[in-house]
Amino acid sequence: MSTHHPEHDLSGYGDGTRSVRAGEDPAVPGAPLRPSPVFAAPFHLGDQPPRANGADAYARTEQPTLRTFEDAVGELDGGRCLSFATGMAALTAAVLSCVRSGDRVVLPSDGYYTTRLLAAEELARFGVEVQYVPTPEIERVAASGGLAGAALVLLETPSNPQLDVCDIAAVATAAHAAGALVAVDNTTATPLGQRPLALGADMTVGSDTKALTGHSDVLLGHVTVTDDALHARVKGFRDRTGSTPGPFEAWLGHRSMSTLDLRLARQATNAAAVVELLDGHPAVTNLRWPWRPADPSYALAARQMLRPNGVVSLELADEAAVSRLLGASRLWAAATSFGGVHSTVDRRAQWGGDDVPAGFVRLSCGIEDTADLVADLRGALDAV
């Protein structure tokens, strides 16, 4: 059962309005201004068979608070959304619902390392062939016929952690001609920063733990599609494997995404100021932010993406230099993940999954005052 109300279509409104109003029911006098969580696992059946007239029966397969969150995210993504307990649960469902033993899956070799772990430890075990292609190379591989015979192509753009961008529309056209589905991990961009479904992708996947919910206090993920049959496949996989989130997490996610527009705007402002400080600094090399005019991905990001965000990558000399930076900072915390309201520094090599130098760091600019962040980082760089 869906709570989506066509009369409340928000497609003509701006990002702020859509973020606040997405997933809302029509106003009823006396009802709460925002929906409250429904804490229920089983539901009364009465004398009706399960799911009669769309009624809920059991929360693993249908739950009103999950639907509210899904309606809200689907409104931003431009499709039908399914929620998951984590981003990796969502990505796993997107892949495993669409492939079988003997199929070939194309994955980014420079994307999120747990996706590659999923391929190496699980897909290989089930007889799924994996082809790894770096994000900057996937468009060339697609244009040259390298996707022939693939069942699924997964893109991650901007890639995590190096922030390379690929052309979703071009790859989707080539993949569909080769008979493959296309999924896009849209975590870094968020639904406000990029709309993969409108660019031709079959699925958009997000780790909502990060910028979508943005407060570093909830694990969530989602898959959004436009095709009803594909929706049924992904939902069937989720329902059978039990990777649905709880109602409190879904409610917290819906509440938190109301401020997505505001948070992204401040994070992007902070990132632009931080990049200006870092650009040309003697302690910094390989600075990456797709909205920096000198960045290799700038032209494509400007054409394909809707707005910037706050994730920046760079290299310092070594692990010790990163430690000195963190030791001299008051506002930049050492933490993984990104997209939250706090500004963080993540030395990626410490996790062992990314092919990056020891001094490679991913900065996630939070929503602190821009001048404070820049001043703090300038002082910390002096200690490097």
Coordinates of C-alpha atoms in Angstrom, one line a residue:
M1 CA 0.0 0.0 0.0
S2 CA 1.4 3.4 -0.9
T3 CA 0.8 6.7 0.9
H4 CA 1.8 8.8 -2.1
H5 CA -0.8 11.3 -3.1
P6 CA -0.6 12.4 -6.8
E7 CA -2.4 15.7 -5.9
H8 CA 0.7 16.5 -3.8
D9 CA 3.2 16.2 -6.7
L10 CA 6.1 18.5 -5.8
S11 CA 8.0 18.4 -9.1
G12 CA 7.5 22.1 -9.8
Y13 CA 8.9 23.2 -6.5
G14 CA 12.5 24.0 -5.4
D15 CA 14.8 21.8 -3.4
G16 CA 14.0 23.3 -0.1
T17 CA 10.3 22.9 -0.5
R18 CA 10.6 19.3 -1.8
S19 CA 12.9 18.3 1.1
V20 CA 10.5 19.6 3.7
R21 CA 7.2 18.5 2.1
A22 CA 8.2 15.1 0.5
G23 CA 6.3 12.2 2.0
E24 CA 3.6 14.2 3.6
D25 CA -0.1 13.2 3.7
P26 CA -2.9 15.7 2.9
A27 CA -3.5 18.0 5.9
V28 CA -6.2 16.9 8.3
P29 CA -7.3 19.2 11.1
G30 CA -6.1 18.0 14.4
A31 CA -3.5 15.6 13.0
P32 CA 0.2 16.1 13.8
L33 CA 2.0 18.5 11.5
R34 CA 4.6 15.8 10.8
P35 CA 3.9 12.0 10.8
S36 CA 4.7 10.1 13.9
P37 CA 6.5 6.7 13.8
V38 CA 4.3 3.6 14.0
F39 CA 5.9 1.0 16.2
A40 CA 4.4 -2.3 15.1
A41 CA 5.7 -5.6 13.8
P42 CA 2.4 -7.6 13.3
F43 CA -0.9 -5.8 12.5
H44 CA -4.5 -6.9 13.2
L45 CA -5.9 -9.1 10.5
G46 CA -9.5 -9.4 11.7
D47 CA -11.5 -11.7 9.6
Q48 CA -9.7 -10.7 6.4
P49 CA -7.0 -12.6 4.6
P50 CA -3.5 -11.1 4.8
R51 CA -3.0 -7.8 2.8
A52 CA -6.7 -7.6 1.9
N53 CA -7.5 -4.2 0.4
G54 CA -3.8 -3.2 0.9
A55 CA -3.9 -3.6 4.7
D56 CA -0.6 -4.1 6.5
A57 CA 0.1 -7.6 7.9
Y58 CA 3.8 -7.8 9.0
A59 CA 6.4 -5.1 9.1
R60 CA 9.1 -7.1 7.3
T61 CA 7.1 -6.7 4.1
E62 CA 4.9 -3.6 4.8
Q63 CA 5.1 -0.9 7.4
P64 CA 3.5 2.6 7.3
T65 CA 6.5 4.5 8.6
L66 CA 8.8 2.9 6.0
R67 CA 6.3 3.9 3.3
T68 CA 6.4 7.5 4.4
F69 CA 10.2 7.6 4.2
E70 CA 10.1 5.8 0.8
D71 CA 7.5 8.2 -0.6
A72 CA 9.7 11.2 0.5
V73 CA 13.0 9.8 -1.0
G74 CA 11.1 8.6 -4.1
E75 CA 9.8 12.2 -4.6
L76 CA 13.4 13.5 -4.6
D77 CA 14.8 10.6 -6.8
G78 CA 11.9 10.7 -9.3
G79 CA 10.8 7.1 -8.9
R80 CA 9.5 4.3 -6.6
C81 CA 11.7 3.9 -3.5
L82 CA 12.4 0.9 -1.3
S83 CA 14.1 1.5 2.1
F84 CA 16.8 -0.8 3.6
A85 CA 18.6 -1.1 6.9
T86 CA 21.9 0.1 5.5
G87 CA 23.4 1.4 2.3
M88 CA 25.2 -1.9 1.7
A89 CA 21.9 -3.8 2.2
A90 CA 20.4 -1.6 -0.5
L91 CA 23.3 -2.1 -2.9
T92 CA 23.3 -5.9 -2.2
A93 CA 19.6 -6.0 -3.1
A94 CA 20.2 -4.0 -6.3
V95 CA 22.8 -6.4 -7.5
L96 CA 21.6 -9.8 -6.3
S97 CA 18.0 -9.2 -7.3
C98 CA 19.2 -8.7 -10.9
V99 CA 21.9 -11.3 -11.5
R100 CA 22.3 -15.1 -11.3
S101 CA 25.2 -17.6 -11.4
G102 CA 27.1 -17.2 -14.7
D103 CA 26.2 -13.5 -15.2
R104 CA 28.8 -10.7 -15.4
V105 CA 28.6 -7.6 -13.3
V106 CA 30.6 -4.5 -14.1
L107 CA 31.8 -2.6 -10.9
P108 CA 33.9 0.5 -10.3
S109 CA 37.4 -0.5 -9.3
D110 CA 37.8 2.8 -7.5
G111 CA 34.4 2.9 -5.8
Y112 CA 33.4 2.2 -2.2
Y113 CA 35.6 -0.6 -1.0
T114 CA 32.8 -2.7 0.7
T115 CA 31.2 -3.0 -2.7
R116 CA 34.3 -4.7 -3.9
L117 CA 34.4 -6.8 -0.8
L118 CA 30.8 -7.9 -1.7
A119 CA 32.0 -8.9 -5.1
A120 CA 35.1 -10.7 -4.0
E121 CA 33.6 -12.5 -1.0
E122 CA 30.0 -13.1 -2.1
L123 CA 29.4 -12.6 -5.8
A124 CA 32.4 -14.8 -6.7
R125 CA 31.1 -17.5 -4.3
F126 CA 27.8 -17.6 -6.2
G127 CA 29.5 -17.9 -9.6
V128 CA 28.9 -14.3 -10.7
E129 CA 31.7 -12.9 -12.8
V130 CA 33.0 -9.4 -11.9
Q131 CA 34.6 -7.0 -14.2
Y132 CA 36.3 -4.0 -12.6
V133 CA 36.6 -0.7 -14.5
P134 CA 37.9 2.6 -13.0
T135 CA 35.3 5.4 -13.0
P136 CA 37.2 7.6 -15.5
E137 CA 37.5 4.6 -17.9
I138 CA 33.9 3.3 -17.9
E139 CA 32.6 5.6 -20.7
R140 CA 35.4 4.5 -23.0
V141 CA 34.8 0.8 -22.2
A142 CA 31.1 1.3 -22.8
A143 CA 31.6 3.1 -26.1
S144 CA 34.0 0.4 -27.4
G145 CA 31.6 -2.5 -26.7
G146 CA 33.1 -3.6 -23.5
L147 CA 29.8 -4.0 -21.8
A148 CA 28.6 -6.7 -24.2
G149 CA 27.2 -9.7 -22.3
A150 CA 27.0 -7.9 -19.0
A151 CA 23.9 -8.3 -16.9
L152 CA 24.4 -5.2 -14.7
V153 CA 26.6 -2.2 -14.7
L154 CA 27.1 -0.4 -11.4
L155 CA 28.4 3.2 -11.5
E156 CA 29.5 5.3 -8.6
T157 CA 29.7 9.0 -9.5
P158 CA 31.3 10.9 -7.9
S159 CA 33.4 8.0 -6.9
N160 CA 34.3 7.4 -3.2
P161 CA 36.9 8.4 -2.1
Q162 CA 38.7 9.9 -5.2
L163 CA 35.7 11.9 -6.5
D164 CA 36.0 11.0 -10.2
V165 CA 32.8 11.5 -12.3
C166 CA 31.5 9.5 -15.3
D167 CA 28.8 10.2 -17.9
I168 CA 25.7 8.4 -16.6
A169 CA 23.6 9.0 -19.8
A170 CA 26.4 7.8 -22.2
V171 CA 27.1 4.7 -20.2
A172 CA 23.4 3.9 -19.7
T173 CA 22.7 4.2 -23.5
A174 CA 25.6 1.8 -24.2
A175 CA 24.7 -0.6 -21.4
H176 CA 21.0 -0.8 -22.5
A177 CA 22.1 -1.5 -26.1
A178 CA 24.2 -4.4 -24.7
G179 CA 21.2 -5.7 -22.7
A180 CA 22.5 -4.6 -19.3
L181 CA 20.8 -2.9 -16.5
V182 CA 22.4 0.2 -14.9
A183 CA 22.5 1.1 -11.2
V184 CA 24.1 4.2 -9.9
D185 CA 25.4 4.6 -6.4
N186 CA 24.3 8.2 -5.8
T187 CA 25.4 8.5 -2.2
T188 CA 28.0 11.3 -2.7
A189 CA 25.8 13.4 -4.9
T190 CA 22.5 12.9 -3.0
P191 CA 19.1 13.0 -4.8
L192 CA 19.3 16.8 -4.8
G193 CA 22.7 16.8 -6.4
Q194 CA 22.1 14.3 -9.2
R195 CA 19.1 12.4 -10.6
P196 CA 20.4 9.2 -12.2
L197 CA 17.0 7.9 -13.2
A198 CA 16.4 11.0 -15.3
L199 CA 19.7 10.4 -17.0
G200 CA 18.8 6.8 -18.1
A201 CA 19.8 4.6 -15.1
D202 CA 17.4 1.8 -14.1
M203 CA 18.2 2.1 -10.4
T204 CA 19.6 4.7 -8.1
V205 CA 21.1 3.5 -4.8
G206 CA 22.0 5.5 -1.7
S207 CA 23.6 5.1 1.7
D208 CA 21.3 7.4 3.5
T209 CA 23.5 7.1 6.6
K210 CA 25.5 9.9 4.9
A211 CA 24.3 13.2 3.6
L212 CA 20.6 12.4 3.0
T213 CA 20.0 12.0 6.8
G214 CA 23.1 13.9 7.6
H215 CA 23.4 13.7 11.4
S216 CA 25.7 10.7 11.9
D217 CA 23.2 8.9 14.0
V218 CA 21.3 6.5 11.8
L219 CA 22.0 3.7 9.4
L220 CA 19.7 3.6 6.3
G221 CA 19.8 2.9 2.6
H222 CA 17.5 2.9 -0.4
V223 CA 17.0 1.8 -3.9
T224 CA 14.7 3.8 -6.3
V225 CA 13.4 2.6 -9.7
T226 CA 10.9 3.6 -12.2
D227 CA 10.0 0.2 -13.6
D228 CA 7.2 -1.7 -11.7
A229 CA 8.7 -5.2 -12.6
L230 CA 12.1 -4.1 -11.3
H231 CA 10.5 -2.7 -8.2
A232 CA 8.8 -6.0 -7.5
R233 CA 12.1 -7.9 -8.0
V234 CA 14.0 -5.7 -5.6
K235 CA 11.2 -5.7 -3.0
G236 CA 10.9 -9.4 -3.2
F237 CA 14.6 -9.8 -2.5
R238 CA 14.3 -7.4 0.4
D239 CA 11.3 -9.1 1.9
R240 CA 12.8 -12.5 1.6
T241 CA 16.2 -11.6 3.0
G242 CA 14.8 -9.4 5.7
S243 CA 16.9 -6.2 5.2
T244 CA 14.1 -3.7 6.0
P245 CA 14.9 -0.9 8.4
G246 CA 13.1 -0.4 11.7
P247 CA 10.3 2.2 11.9
F248 CA 12.3 4.5 14.2
E249 CA 15.2 4.7 11.8
A250 CA 12.8 5.3 8.9
W251 CA 11.1 8.1 10.9
L252 CA 14.4 9.6 11.9
G253 CA 15.6 9.5 8.3
H254 CA 12.4 11.3 7.1
R255 CA 12.7 13.9 9.8
S256 CA 16.4 14.5 9.1
M257 CA 16.1 14.8 5.3
S258 CA 13.9 17.9 5.7
T259 CA 17.0 20.0 6.1
L260 CA 18.9 18.4 3.2
D261 CA 18.8 21.5 1.0
L262 CA 20.0 23.7 3.8
R263 CA 22.8 21.4 4.8
L264 CA 24.0 20.8 1.3
A265 CA 24.2 24.5 0.7
R266 CA 26.3 25.2 3.7
Q267 CA 28.5 22.2 3.1
A268 CA 29.1 23.3 -0.5
T269 CA 29.9 26.9 0.7
N270 CA 32.4 25.5 3.2
A271 CA 33.9 23.2 0.6
A272 CA 34.5 26.0 -1.8
A273 CA 36.3 28.0 0.9
V274 CA 38.3 25.0 2.0
V275 CA 39.3 24.2 -1.5
E276 CA 40.5 27.8 -2.0
L277 CA 42.7 27.5 1.1
L278 CA 44.1 24.1 0.0
D279 CA 44.7 24.9 -3.6
G280 CA 48.4 25.5 -4.1
H281 CA 49.2 25.0 -0.4
P282 CA 52.7 23.4 -0.2
A283 CA 51.5 20.6 2.1
V284 CA 48.7 19.5 -0.2
T285 CA 48.8 17.5 -3.5
N286 CA 46.2 15.9 -5.7
L287 CA 43.4 18.1 -4.5
R288 CA 40.0 16.9 -5.9
W289 CA 36.6 18.6 -5.8
P290 CA 34.5 18.2 -8.9
W291 CA 33.3 21.9 -8.8
R292 CA 36.8 23.3 -8.8
P293 CA 37.4 24.6 -12.3
A294 CA 40.8 23.0 -12.5
D295 CA 39.4 19.6 -11.5
P296 CA 39.5 16.9 -14.2
S297 CA 35.8 16.2 -13.6
Y298 CA 34.7 19.8 -13.6
A299 CA 33.2 20.0 -17.1
L300 CA 31.2 16.8 -16.8
A301 CA 30.1 17.5 -13.2
A302 CA 28.9 21.0 -14.2
R303 CA 26.8 19.4 -17.0
Q304 CA 25.5 16.3 -15.3
M305 CA 25.1 17.3 -11.7
L306 CA 22.6 19.8 -10.2
R307 CA 24.6 21.2 -7.3
P308 CA 27.9 20.7 -5.4
N309 CA 28.4 19.1 -2.0
G310 CA 31.0 19.2 0.8
V311 CA 33.2 16.2 0.1
V312 CA 36.8 17.0 -0.8
S313 CA 39.9 14.7 -1.2
L314 CA 43.6 15.5 -1.1
E315 CA 46.9 14.0 -0.2
L316 CA 49.3 15.0 2.6
A317 CA 52.9 13.7 2.7
D318 CA 52.2 10.7 4.9
E319 CA 50.4 9.2 7.9
A320 CA 52.4 11.4 10.3
A321 CA 51.3 14.6 8.4
V322 CA 47.7 13.6 8.8
S323 CA 48.2 13.0 12.5
R324 CA 49.8 16.4 12.9
L325 CA 46.9 18.0 11.1
L326 CA 44.3 16.4 13.3
G327 CA 46.3 17.1 16.5
A328 CA 46.4 20.8 15.7
S329 CA 42.7 21.1 14.8
R330 CA 39.8 21.8 17.1
L331 CA 37.0 21.6 14.5
W332 CA 38.0 18.8 12.2
A333 CA 37.3 15.4 13.8
A334 CA 38.9 12.1 12.8
A335 CA 36.0 10.0 11.7
T336 CA 34.8 7.9 8.8
S337 CA 31.7 8.3 6.7
F338 CA 30.7 11.7 5.3
G339 CA 27.9 14.2 4.7
G340 CA 27.2 14.9 8.3
V341 CA 26.8 18.2 10.1
H342 CA 30.3 17.9 11.7
S343 CA 33.4 18.4 9.6
T344 CA 35.6 15.3 9.5
V345 CA 38.9 14.0 8.2
D346 CA 39.1 10.3 7.1
R347 CA 42.6 8.9 6.3
R348 CA 41.4 6.2 3.9
A349 CA 44.5 4.0 3.9
Q350 CA 43.9 3.1 7.5
W351 CA 40.9 0.9 6.5
G352 CA 42.8 -1.2 4.0
G353 CA 40.3 -1.2 1.2
D354 CA 41.3 1.7 -1.1
D355 CA 44.4 1.8 -3.3
V356 CA 45.5 5.2 -2.0
P357 CA 48.7 6.6 -0.5
A358 CA 49.1 6.7 3.3
G359 CA 48.5 10.4 3.4
F360 CA 45.3 10.4 1.3
V361 CA 42.4 12.0 3.2
R362 CA 38.7 12.6 2.5
L363 CA 37.4 15.8 4.0
S364 CA 33.7 16.1 4.7
C365 CA 32.8 19.7 5.3
G366 CA 30.0 20.1 7.8
I367 CA 27.8 23.0 8.5
E368 CA 29.9 25.0 11.0
D369 CA 30.6 28.6 10.2
T370 CA 32.8 28.9 7.1
A371 CA 35.2 31.4 8.6
D372 CA 35.7 29.2 11.7
L373 CA 36.4 26.1 9.6
V374 CA 38.9 27.8 7.3
A375 CA 40.7 29.5 10.2
D376 CA 41.0 26.2 12.1
L377 CA 42.2 24.3 9.0
R378 CA 44.7 27.0 8.1
G379 CA 46.2 26.8 11.6
A380 CA 46.3 23.0 11.4
L381 CA 48.0 23.1 8.1
D382 CA 50.7 25.2 9.6
A383 CA 51.5 22.3 11.9
V384 CA 51.9 19.9 9.0

